[in-house]
Short mmCIF file of C-alpha atoms in Angstrom, two decimals:
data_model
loop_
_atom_site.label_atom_id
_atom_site.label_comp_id
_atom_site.label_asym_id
_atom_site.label_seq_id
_atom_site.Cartn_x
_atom_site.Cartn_y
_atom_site.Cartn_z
CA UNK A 19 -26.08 1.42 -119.33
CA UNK A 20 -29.05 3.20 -117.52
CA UNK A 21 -27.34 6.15 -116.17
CA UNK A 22 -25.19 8.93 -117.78
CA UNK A 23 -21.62 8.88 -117.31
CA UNK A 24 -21.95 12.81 -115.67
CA UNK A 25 -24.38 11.79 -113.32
CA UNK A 26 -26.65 9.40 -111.55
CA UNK A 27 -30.40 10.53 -113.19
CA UNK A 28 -31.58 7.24 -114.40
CA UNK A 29 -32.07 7.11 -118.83
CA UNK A 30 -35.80 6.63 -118.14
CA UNK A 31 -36.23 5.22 -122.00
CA UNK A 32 -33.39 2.18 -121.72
CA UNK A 33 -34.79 1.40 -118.46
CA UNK A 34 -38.29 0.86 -120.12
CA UNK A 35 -36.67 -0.75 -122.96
CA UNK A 36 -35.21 -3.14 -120.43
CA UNK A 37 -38.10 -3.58 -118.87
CA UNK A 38 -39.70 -4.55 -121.51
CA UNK A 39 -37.19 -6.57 -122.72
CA UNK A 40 -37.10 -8.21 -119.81
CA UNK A 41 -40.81 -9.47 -120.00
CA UNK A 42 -40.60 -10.98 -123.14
CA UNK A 43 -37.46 -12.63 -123.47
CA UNK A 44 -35.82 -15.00 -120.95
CA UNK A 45 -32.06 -14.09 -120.80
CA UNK A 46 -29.30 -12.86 -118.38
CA UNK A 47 -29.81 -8.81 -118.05
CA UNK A 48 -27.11 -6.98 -116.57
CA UNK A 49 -27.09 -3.22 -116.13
CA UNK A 50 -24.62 0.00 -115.09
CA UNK A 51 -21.62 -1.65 -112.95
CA UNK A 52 -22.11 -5.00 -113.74
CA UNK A 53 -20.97 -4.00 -117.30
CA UNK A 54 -17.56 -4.56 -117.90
CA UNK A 55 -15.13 -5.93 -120.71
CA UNK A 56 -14.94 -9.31 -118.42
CA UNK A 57 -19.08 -9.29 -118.14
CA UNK A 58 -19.31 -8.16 -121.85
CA UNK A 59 -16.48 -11.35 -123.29
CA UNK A 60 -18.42 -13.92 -121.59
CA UNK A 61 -21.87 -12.60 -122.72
CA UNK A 62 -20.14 -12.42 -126.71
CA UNK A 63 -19.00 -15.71 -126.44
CA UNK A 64 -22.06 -17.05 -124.47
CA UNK A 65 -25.17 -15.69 -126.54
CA UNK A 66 -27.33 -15.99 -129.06
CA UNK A 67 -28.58 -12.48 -129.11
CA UNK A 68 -26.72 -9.64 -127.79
CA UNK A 69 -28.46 -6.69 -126.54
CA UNK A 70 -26.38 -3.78 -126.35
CA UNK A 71 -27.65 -0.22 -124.88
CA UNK A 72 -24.89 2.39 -124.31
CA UNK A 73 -22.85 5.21 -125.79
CA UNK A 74 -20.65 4.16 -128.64
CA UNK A 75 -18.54 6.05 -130.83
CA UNK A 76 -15.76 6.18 -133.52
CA UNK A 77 -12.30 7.15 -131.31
CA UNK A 78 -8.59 7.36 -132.22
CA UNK A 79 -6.74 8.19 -135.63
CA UNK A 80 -8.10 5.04 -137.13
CA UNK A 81 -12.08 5.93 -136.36
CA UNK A 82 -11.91 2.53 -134.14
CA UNK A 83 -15.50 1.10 -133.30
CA UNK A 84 -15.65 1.72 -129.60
CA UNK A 85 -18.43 0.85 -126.82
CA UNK A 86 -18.38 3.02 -123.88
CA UNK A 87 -18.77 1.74 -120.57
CA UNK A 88 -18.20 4.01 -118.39
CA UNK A 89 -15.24 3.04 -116.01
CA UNK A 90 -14.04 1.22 -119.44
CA UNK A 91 -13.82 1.47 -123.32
CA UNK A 92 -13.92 -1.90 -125.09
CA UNK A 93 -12.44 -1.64 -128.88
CA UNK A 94 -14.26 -4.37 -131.08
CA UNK A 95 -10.62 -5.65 -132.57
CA UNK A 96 -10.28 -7.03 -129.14
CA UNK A 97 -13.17 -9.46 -129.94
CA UNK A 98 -11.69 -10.93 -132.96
CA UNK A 99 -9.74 -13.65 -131.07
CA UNK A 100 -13.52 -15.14 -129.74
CA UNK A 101 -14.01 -18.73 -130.68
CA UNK A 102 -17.58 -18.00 -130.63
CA UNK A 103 -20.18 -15.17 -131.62
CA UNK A 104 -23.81 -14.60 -131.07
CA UNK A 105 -25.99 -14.60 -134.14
CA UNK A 106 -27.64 -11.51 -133.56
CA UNK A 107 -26.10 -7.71 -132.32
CA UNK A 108 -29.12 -5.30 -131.49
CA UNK A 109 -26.84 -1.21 -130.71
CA UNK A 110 -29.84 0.35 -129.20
CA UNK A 111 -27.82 3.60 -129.56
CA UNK A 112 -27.88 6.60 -132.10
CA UNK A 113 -25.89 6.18 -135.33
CA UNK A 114 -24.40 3.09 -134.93
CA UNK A 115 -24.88 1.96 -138.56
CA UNK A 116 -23.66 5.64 -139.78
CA UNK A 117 -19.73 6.39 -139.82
CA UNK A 118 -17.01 7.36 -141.52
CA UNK A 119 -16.96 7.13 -144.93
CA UNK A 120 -13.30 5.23 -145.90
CA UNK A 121 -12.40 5.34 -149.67
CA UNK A 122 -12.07 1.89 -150.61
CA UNK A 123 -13.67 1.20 -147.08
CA UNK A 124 -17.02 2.10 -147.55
CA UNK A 125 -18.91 3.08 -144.02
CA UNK A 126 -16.72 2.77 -140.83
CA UNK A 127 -19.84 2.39 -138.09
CA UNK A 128 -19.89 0.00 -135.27
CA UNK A 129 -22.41 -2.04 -136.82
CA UNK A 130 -19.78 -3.19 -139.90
CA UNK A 131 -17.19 -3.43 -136.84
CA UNK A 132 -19.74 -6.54 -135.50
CA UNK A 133 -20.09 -7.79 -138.76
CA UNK A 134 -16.15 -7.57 -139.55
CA UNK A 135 -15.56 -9.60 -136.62
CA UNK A 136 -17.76 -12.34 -137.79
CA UNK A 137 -21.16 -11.74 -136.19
CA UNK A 138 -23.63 -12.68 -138.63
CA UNK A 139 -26.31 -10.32 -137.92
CA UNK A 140 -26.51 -6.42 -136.52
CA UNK A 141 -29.84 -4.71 -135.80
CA UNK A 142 -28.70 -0.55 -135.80
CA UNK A 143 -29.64 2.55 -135.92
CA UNK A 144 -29.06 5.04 -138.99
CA UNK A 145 -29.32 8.53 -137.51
CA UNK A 146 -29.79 9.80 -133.36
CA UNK A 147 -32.78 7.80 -132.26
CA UNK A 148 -35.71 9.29 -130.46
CA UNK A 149 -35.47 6.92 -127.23
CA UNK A 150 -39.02 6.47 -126.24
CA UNK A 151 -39.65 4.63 -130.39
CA UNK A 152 -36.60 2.60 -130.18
CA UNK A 153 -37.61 1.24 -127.12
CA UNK A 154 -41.10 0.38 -128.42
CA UNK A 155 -40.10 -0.98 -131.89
CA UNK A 156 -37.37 -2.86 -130.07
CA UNK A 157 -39.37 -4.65 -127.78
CA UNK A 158 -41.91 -6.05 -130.47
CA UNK A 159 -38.80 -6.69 -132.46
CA UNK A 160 -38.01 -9.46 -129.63
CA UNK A 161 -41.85 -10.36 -129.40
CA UNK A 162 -41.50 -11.29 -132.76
CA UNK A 163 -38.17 -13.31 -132.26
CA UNK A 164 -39.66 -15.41 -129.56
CA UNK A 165 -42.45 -16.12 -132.08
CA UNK A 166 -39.37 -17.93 -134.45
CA UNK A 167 -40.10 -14.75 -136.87
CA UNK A 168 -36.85 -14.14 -138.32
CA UNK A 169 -34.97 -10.72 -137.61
CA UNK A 170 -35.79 -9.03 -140.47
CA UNK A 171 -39.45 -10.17 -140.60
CA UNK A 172 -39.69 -9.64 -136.42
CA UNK A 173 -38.27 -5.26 -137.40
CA UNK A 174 -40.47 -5.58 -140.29
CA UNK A 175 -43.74 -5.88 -138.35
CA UNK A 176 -42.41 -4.20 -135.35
CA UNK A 177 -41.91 -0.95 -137.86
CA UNK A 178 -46.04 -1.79 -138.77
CA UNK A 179 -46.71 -1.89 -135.75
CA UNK A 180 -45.95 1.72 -134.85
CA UNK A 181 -47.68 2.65 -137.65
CA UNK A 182 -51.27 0.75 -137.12
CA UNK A 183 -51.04 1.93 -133.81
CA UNK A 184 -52.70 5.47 -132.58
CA UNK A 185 -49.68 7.78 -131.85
CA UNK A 186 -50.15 11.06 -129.32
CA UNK A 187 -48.67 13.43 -132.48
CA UNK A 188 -49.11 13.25 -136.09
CA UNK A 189 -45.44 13.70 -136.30
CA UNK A 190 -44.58 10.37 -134.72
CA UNK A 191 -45.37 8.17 -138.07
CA UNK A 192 -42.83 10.48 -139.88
CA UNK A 193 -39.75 7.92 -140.73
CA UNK A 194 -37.66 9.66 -138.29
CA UNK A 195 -39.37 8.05 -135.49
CA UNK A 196 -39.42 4.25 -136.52
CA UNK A 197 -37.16 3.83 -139.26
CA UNK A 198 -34.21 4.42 -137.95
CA UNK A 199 -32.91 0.57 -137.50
CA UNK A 200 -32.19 -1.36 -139.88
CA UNK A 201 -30.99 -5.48 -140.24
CA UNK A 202 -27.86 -5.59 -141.90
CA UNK A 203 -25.79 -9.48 -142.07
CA UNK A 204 -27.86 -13.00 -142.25
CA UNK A 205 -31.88 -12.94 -141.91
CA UNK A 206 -32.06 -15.85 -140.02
CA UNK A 207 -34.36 -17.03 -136.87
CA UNK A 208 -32.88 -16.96 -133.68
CA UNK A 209 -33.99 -19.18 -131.20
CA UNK A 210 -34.92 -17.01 -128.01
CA UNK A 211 -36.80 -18.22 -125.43
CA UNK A 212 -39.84 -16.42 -124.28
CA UNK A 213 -39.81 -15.25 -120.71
CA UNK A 214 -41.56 -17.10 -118.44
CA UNK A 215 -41.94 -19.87 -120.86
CA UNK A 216 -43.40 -23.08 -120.18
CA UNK A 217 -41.43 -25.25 -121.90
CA UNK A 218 -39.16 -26.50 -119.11
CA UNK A 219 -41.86 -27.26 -117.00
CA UNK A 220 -43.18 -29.17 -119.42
CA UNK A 221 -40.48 -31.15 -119.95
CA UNK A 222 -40.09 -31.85 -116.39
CA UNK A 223 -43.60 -32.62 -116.12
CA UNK A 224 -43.40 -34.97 -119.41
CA UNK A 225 -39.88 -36.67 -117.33
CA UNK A 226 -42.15 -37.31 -114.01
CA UNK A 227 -44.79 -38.77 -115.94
CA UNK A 228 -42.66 -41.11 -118.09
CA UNK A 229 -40.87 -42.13 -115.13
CA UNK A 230 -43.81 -42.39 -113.15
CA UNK A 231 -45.36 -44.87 -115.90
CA UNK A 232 -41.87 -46.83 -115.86
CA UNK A 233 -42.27 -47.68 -112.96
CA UNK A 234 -45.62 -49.07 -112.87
CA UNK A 235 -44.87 -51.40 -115.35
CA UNK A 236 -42.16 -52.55 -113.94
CA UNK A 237 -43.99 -53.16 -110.57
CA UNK A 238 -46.37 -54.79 -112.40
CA UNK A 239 -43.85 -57.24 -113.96
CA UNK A 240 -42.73 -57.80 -110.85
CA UNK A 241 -46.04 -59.21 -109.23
CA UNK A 242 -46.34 -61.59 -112.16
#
């Protein structure tokens, strides 16, 4: 979600994290009122990564894991009944690995509501992010992915990378800035394709060739 709920004035750091995003991974992006609970299902059921940027909370007497999307809430019990799950949750949002704590329970955040459900992998974030790092360490987090590093290895050097690189304020390699998320589930590699990749056209390429050569021969054959 790119806007705030009270107004219209664009989130300038999720739109650059979506940006970015964008021109690394190839995927199907939707944004503000395309979001729904119908849009969100068939993107659970339909993914291998799920990208999620928007207000989420605790709500109700039972500190239910909620996403907020504006016209709508979703609750994450209502994805229990999902035949299938993605592999990977990234909640590009602030504290969505913090929570209540439940005796017995241990932390109540959203992030243990993805993994209760069966999602085998959550990327969150510990404390209120500072936008304009999440969105840089996210985005090399899904460079990384589309190298077939696996998640924790992809956050790992994403985290480095913030820190090798010259920041405008000495105050920006503090852990505050870039430590915030954390893997918690399955390290595993997800498969994402890189944007603009040119692996189908290499494939169709390969095909026309092949077929092309088929048919030679078989021309050949013909005039003997």
């Amino acid at each position: 979600m790119t806007h705030n709920s009270a107004d219209d004035k664009p989130i300038m750091a999720v739109k650059q994290e979506s940006a970015a995003i964008e021109k690394l991974v190839e995927g199907n992006y939707l944004y503000d009122d395309d979001v729904n609970t119908v849009s969100f299902f068939k993107s659970f059921e339909n993914s291998a990564a799920l990208h999620i940027s928007t207000h989420a909370y605790l709500s109700g007497p039972n500190h239910e894991p909620t996403l907020d999307f504006g016209k709508e809430k979703l609750f994450l019990f209502e994805l229990l009944a999902r035949s299938r799950k993605p592999n990977l949750v990234v909640l590009s949002a602030c504290r969505t690995g913090d929570g209540t704590l439940a005796q017995g329970e241990g932390i109540i955040s959203l992030s243990r509501g993805f993994i209760a459900i069966g999602t085998a992998a959550t990327v969150s974030g510990l404390w209120n992010v500072n936008d304009d790092a999440v969105a840089r360490i996210t985005a090399d987090m899904y460079a990384g992915l589309t190298k077939s590093q696996s998640t924790a290895a992809a956050l790992h050097n994403a985290k480095l990378n913030w820190l090798n690189h010259a920041q405008s304020a000495d105050a920006l390699y503090l852990p505050y800035y870039w430590d915030t998320l954390v893997l918690t589930g399955a390290d595993e590699v997800v498969n994402l394709p890189a944007a603009n990749s040119w692996v189908p056209l290499q494939i169709a390429i390969a095909a026309i060739v092949f077929g092309l050569g088929g048919w030679l021969v078989i021309r050949r054959q013909m005039k003997q």
